[in-house]
Amino acid sequence: MNKGTLVVLSGFSGAGKGTIVKRLMEKYDEYILSISATTRKPREGEVHGVHYFFESKETFESMIQNNDLLEYAHYTGSGSYYGTPKEFAMKNLEDGKNVILEIEYQGAMQVKKQYPNALLVFITPPSIEELKRRLISRNTETAEQIQSRFETAKVEAPIMSSYEYILINDDLEEAVDDLHKIVKASRYSTERQNSFISMIQNDVKSLSL
Amino acid sequence: MNKGTLVVLSGFSGAGKGTIVKRLMEKYDEYILSISATTRKPREGEVHGVHYFFESKETFESMIQNNDLLEYAHYTGSGSYYGTPKEFAMKNLEDGKNVILEIEYQGAMQVKKQYPNALLVFITPPSIEELKRRLISRNTETAEQIQSRFETAKVEAPIMSSYEYILINDDLEEAVDDLHKIVKASRYSTERQNSFISMIQNDVKSLSL
């Protein structure tokens, strides 16, 4: 088992994922955010290896072929690929870092399949009323954009229970500390202790004075 | 859901369960140790309601009939009953305490059946070699007694994976803090958030501007 934990975070738009991740990394230096690879062009100020790994379509497709991605998606509208490079995550896990992926359901399921020890956490506000309040009070979006986020929430709610933990973001500091506890505790979960259990079960057979 | 967590601790003799529980309760005042009921006679210095609830055989058997016990066992050798009174645990859980049961496998499975939110943790030394070292270095037991503990460990090892978490007691303070994290994190596990998830999944349907 790697020394760090691969932490996959999904959740409703408006749940506060980004804020939680930012605060988690400020508070505990054992976390690092995965950098995605994409074929879309860099926007002003975006730096390769900081915001994204900007790759050509050919490179990205060869990464898919070589199984160099933990998950990826192809957006038919823009034609762009987005994905999570495996090497960056694995290297940091080996160094003892907990690597955070902020991705959506389809990607989360792909990661879990390739890396069964991944910890899948779904972040949600304490109620739908509060979700609505947060999305409306942003004041940066049109009614149409807000309505589209509502529709996405309706699609996401049914898949919540595919995650291992449901983190309720009511108070930010509490949510950050609870997420940290979930990450630490998850390493002791029985399904992640299989090799330790096998060792104990094997060694106990020869136990004698 | 109750406000506290019902924490069931089992583990190898020599794993340090008792020491962990004692230190956990010193460090965090949200824990309380369940007091067992028994039909055996009090020993010198043992106080009813402190060390045990000492009950008559008739009272104990009527508690079984009335489903007043979370688990119980009848020891054929001594003819004594031992069990966990439900009322004490439920009252303290309702008050927000995490109630600790230090019981064996059979009892742990009975508790889980009656109270599915119970958190089952198996405590183990980091290796069988270390288990052997700890059991021998007690210097209070005959070779026969130690050998009997070894045999018990051989019976217990195969059932480890029926527990939800495996807590490795290498460093005491670390084990205590990790157990506390497991208890806190477990409340966010998806199977314990069923009613919250149902609420969200129901309320999201009517989400609109």
Coordinates of C-alpha atoms in Angstrom, one line a residue, chain A residues 8-10 70-72 101 103-116 118-122 156 158-165, chain B residues 190:
Chain A
V8 CA -11.4 11.7 -4.5
L9 CA -13.8 14.6 -3.7
S10 CA -17.1 15.1 -5.5
L70 CA -6.3 7.5 -13.6
E71 CA -9.4 8.8 -15.3
Y72 CA -10.3 10.9 -18.2
L101 CA -8.6 14.7 -6.9
I103 CA -13.6 15.3 -10.0
E104 CA -17.1 14.3 -10.9
Y105 CA -18.9 11.0 -10.5
Q106 CA -17.8 9.3 -13.8
G107 CA -14.2 10.0 -13.1
A108 CA -14.5 9.0 -9.4
M109 CA -15.8 5.6 -10.5
Q110 CA -12.9 5.2 -13.0
V111 CA -10.4 6.0 -10.3
K112 CA -11.9 3.5 -7.8
K113 CA -11.7 0.8 -10.5
Q114 CA -8.1 1.4 -11.2
Y115 CA -7.1 2.1 -7.6
P116 CA -9.4 0.4 -5.2
A118 CA -8.9 5.4 -3.3
L119 CA -11.1 7.1 -0.7
L120 CA -14.3 8.6 -2.2
V121 CA -15.9 11.4 -0.3
F122 CA -19.1 13.3 -1.4
E156 CA -26.0 14.1 -8.8
P158 CA -29.0 9.8 -6.7
I159 CA -25.4 8.8 -7.0
M160 CA -24.3 10.1 -3.5
S161 CA -24.5 6.7 -2.0
S162 CA -21.8 5.3 -4.3
Y163 CA -19.3 7.3 -2.2
E164 CA -17.8 5.9 1.0
Y165 CA -18.3 9.0 3.1
Chain B
T190 CA -22.5 6.4 3.8

